[in-house]
Short mmCIF file of C-alpha atoms in Angstrom, two decimals:
data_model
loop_
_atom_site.label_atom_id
_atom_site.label_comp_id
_atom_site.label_asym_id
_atom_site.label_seq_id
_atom_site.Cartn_x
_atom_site.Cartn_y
_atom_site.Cartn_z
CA UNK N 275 0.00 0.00 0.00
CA UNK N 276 1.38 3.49 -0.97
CA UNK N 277 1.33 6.15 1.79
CA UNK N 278 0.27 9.98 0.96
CA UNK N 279 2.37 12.63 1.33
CA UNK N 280 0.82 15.87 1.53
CA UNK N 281 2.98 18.61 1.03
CA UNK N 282 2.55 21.59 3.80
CA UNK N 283 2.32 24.91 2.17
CA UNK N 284 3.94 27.65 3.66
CA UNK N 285 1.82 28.97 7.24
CA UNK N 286 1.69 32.12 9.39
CA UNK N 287 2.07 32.20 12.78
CA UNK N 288 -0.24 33.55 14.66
CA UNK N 289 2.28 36.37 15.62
CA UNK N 290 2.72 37.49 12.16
CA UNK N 291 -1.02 37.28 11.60
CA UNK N 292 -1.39 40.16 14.49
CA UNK N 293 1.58 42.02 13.02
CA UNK N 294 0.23 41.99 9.43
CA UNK N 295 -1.40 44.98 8.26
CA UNK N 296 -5.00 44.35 6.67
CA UNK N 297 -6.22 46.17 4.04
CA UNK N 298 -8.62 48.95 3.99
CA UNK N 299 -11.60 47.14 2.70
CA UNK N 300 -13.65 48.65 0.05
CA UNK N 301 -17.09 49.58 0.81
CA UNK N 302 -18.77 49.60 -2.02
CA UNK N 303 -17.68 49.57 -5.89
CA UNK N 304 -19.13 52.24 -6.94
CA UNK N 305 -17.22 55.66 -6.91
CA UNK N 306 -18.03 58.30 -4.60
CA UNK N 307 -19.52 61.37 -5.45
CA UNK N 308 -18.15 64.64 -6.24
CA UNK N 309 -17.22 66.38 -3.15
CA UNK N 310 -16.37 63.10 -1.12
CA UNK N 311 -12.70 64.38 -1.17
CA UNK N 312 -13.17 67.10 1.22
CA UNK N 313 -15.30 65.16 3.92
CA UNK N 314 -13.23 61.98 3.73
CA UNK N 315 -10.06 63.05 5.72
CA UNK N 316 -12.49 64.25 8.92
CA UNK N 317 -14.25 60.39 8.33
CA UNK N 318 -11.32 58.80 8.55
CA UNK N 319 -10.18 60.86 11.49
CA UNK N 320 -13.19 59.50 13.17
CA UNK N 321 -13.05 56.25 11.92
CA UNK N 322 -9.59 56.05 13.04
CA UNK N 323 -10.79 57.20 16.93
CA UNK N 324 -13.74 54.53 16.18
CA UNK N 325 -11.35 51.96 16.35
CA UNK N 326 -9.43 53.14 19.20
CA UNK N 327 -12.02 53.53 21.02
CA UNK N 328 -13.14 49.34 20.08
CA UNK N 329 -9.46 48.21 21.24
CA UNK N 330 -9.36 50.44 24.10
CA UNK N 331 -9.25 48.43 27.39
CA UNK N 332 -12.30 48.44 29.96
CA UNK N 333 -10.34 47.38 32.68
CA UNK N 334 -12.02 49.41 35.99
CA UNK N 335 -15.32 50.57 33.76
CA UNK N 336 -18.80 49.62 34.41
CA UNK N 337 -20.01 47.07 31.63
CA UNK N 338 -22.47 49.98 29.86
CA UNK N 339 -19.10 52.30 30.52
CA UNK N 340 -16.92 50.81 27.85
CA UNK N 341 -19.26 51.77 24.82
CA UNK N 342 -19.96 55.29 25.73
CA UNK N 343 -16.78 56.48 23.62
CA UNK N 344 -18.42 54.45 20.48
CA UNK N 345 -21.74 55.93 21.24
CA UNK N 346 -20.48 58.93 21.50
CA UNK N 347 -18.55 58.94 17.95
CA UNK N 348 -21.22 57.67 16.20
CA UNK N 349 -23.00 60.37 16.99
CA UNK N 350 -19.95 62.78 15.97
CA UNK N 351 -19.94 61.27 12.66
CA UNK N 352 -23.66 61.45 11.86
CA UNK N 353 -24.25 64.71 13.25
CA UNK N 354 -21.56 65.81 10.70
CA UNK N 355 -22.77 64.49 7.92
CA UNK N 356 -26.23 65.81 9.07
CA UNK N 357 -24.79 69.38 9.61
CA UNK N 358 -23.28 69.27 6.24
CA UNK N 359 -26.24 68.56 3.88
CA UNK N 360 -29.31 70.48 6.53
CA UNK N 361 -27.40 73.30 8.20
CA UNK N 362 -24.46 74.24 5.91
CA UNK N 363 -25.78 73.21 2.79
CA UNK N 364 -21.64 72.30 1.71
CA UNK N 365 -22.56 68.66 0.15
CA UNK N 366 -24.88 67.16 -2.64
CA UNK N 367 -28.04 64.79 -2.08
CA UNK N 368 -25.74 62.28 -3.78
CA UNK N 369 -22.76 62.50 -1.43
CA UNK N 370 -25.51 62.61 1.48
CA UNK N 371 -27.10 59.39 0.43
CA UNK N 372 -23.58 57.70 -0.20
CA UNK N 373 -22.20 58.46 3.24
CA UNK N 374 -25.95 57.10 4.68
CA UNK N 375 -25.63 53.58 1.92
CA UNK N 376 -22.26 53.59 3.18
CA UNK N 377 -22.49 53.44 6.69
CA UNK N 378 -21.38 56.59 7.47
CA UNK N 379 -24.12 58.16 9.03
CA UNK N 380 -27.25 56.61 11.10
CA UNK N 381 -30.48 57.67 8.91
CA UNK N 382 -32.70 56.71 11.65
CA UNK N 383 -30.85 58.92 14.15
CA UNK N 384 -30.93 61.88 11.58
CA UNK N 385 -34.53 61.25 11.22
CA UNK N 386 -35.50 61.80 14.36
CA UNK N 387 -33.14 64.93 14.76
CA UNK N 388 -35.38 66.89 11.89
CA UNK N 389 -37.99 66.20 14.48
CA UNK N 390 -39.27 69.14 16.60
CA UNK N 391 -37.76 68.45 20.41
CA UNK N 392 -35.40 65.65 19.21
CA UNK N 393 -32.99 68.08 17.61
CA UNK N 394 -30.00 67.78 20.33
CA UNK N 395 -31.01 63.55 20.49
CA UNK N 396 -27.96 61.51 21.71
CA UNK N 397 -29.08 58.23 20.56
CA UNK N 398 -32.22 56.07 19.39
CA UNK N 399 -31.72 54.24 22.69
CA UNK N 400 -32.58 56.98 24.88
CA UNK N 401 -36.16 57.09 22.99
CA UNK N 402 -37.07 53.63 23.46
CA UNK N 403 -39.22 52.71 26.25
CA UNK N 404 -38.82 49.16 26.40
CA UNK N 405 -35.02 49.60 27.47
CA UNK N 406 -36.67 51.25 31.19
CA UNK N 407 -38.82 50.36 33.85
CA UNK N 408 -41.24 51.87 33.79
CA UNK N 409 -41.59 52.70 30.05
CA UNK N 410 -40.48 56.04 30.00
CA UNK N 411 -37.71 58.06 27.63
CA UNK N 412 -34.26 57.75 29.09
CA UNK N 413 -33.39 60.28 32.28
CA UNK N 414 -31.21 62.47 29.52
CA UNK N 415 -34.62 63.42 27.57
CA UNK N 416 -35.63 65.25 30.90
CA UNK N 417 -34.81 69.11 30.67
CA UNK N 418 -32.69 70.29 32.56
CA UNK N 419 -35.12 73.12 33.90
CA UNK N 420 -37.60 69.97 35.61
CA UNK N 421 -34.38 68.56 37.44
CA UNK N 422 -33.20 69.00 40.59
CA UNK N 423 -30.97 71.64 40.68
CA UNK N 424 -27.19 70.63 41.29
CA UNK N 425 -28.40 67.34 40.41
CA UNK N 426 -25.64 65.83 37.69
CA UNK N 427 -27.35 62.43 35.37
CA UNK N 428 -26.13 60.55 33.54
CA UNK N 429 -27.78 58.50 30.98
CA UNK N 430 -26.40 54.44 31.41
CA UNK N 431 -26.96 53.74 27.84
CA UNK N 432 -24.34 56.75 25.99
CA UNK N 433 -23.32 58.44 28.87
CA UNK N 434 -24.79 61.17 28.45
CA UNK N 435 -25.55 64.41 30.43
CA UNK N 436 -28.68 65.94 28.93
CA UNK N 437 -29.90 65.85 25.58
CA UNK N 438 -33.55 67.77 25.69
CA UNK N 439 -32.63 70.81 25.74
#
């Protein structure tokens, strides 16, 4: 009987599989828009703290603590985009609806800032009642004016301080 020989191609260790550098991946094939130059290198930027912010260790932090500084740049990045195309006017319909295809902005969360008393919104979570007790808005949607005064919140979904106004 003649025994197989498999010949072993050449393998990476897992140490040079953490060293290599992966590419950039591609989002879509399409090319972007006209204008897409001038907004990419602030994207990036915040892409770049995105990821920091993933790798960054939660050593010490509260479980909801560790994804305030993701929360937080997500909004960042959509409320840029948002201020762009609404309030400055600087980029096209088409760039707009690439960056929201693309991932680049949260439609759902810019929805609801067009919205008459969501304008300053932090996040959808802080609208949903499901996510509390007693199915209310988050403590962050309360005004500041109907709070204790002194009285510092914090919202435990985003971190955040106040959001209504």
């Amino acid at each position: 009987m003649v025994g197989h020989h498999q010949e072993e191609g050449p393998s990476m260790s897992t140490g040079q599989l953490e060293t290599s550098k992966m590419p950039k991946v591609k989002r879509s094939r399409k090319p972007p828009p006209d204008g897409w130059e001038l907004i990419e290198p602030t994207l990036d930027e915040l892409d770049q703290k995105m990821r920091e912010a993933e790798t960054e260790p939660h050593e010490g932090k509260r479980k909801v603590e560790s994804l305030w500084p993701i929360f937080r740049l997500h909004h960042q990045r959509s409320r840029y985009i948002f201020d762009l195309f609404y309030k400055r006017k600087a980029i096209s319909r088409e760039l707009y609806d690439y960056c929201i295809k693309e991932g680049y902005a949260d439609k759902n969360l810019i929805a609801k800032w067009k919205k008459q008393g969501y304008e300053n919104l932090c996040c959808l979570r802080c609208i949903q009642t499901r996510d509390t007790n007693f199915g209310t808005n988050c403590i962050c949607r309360v005004p500041k004016s109907k709070l204790e005064v002194g009285r510092i919140i914090e919202c435990t979904h985003c971190g955040c301080r106040g959001c209504s106004g």
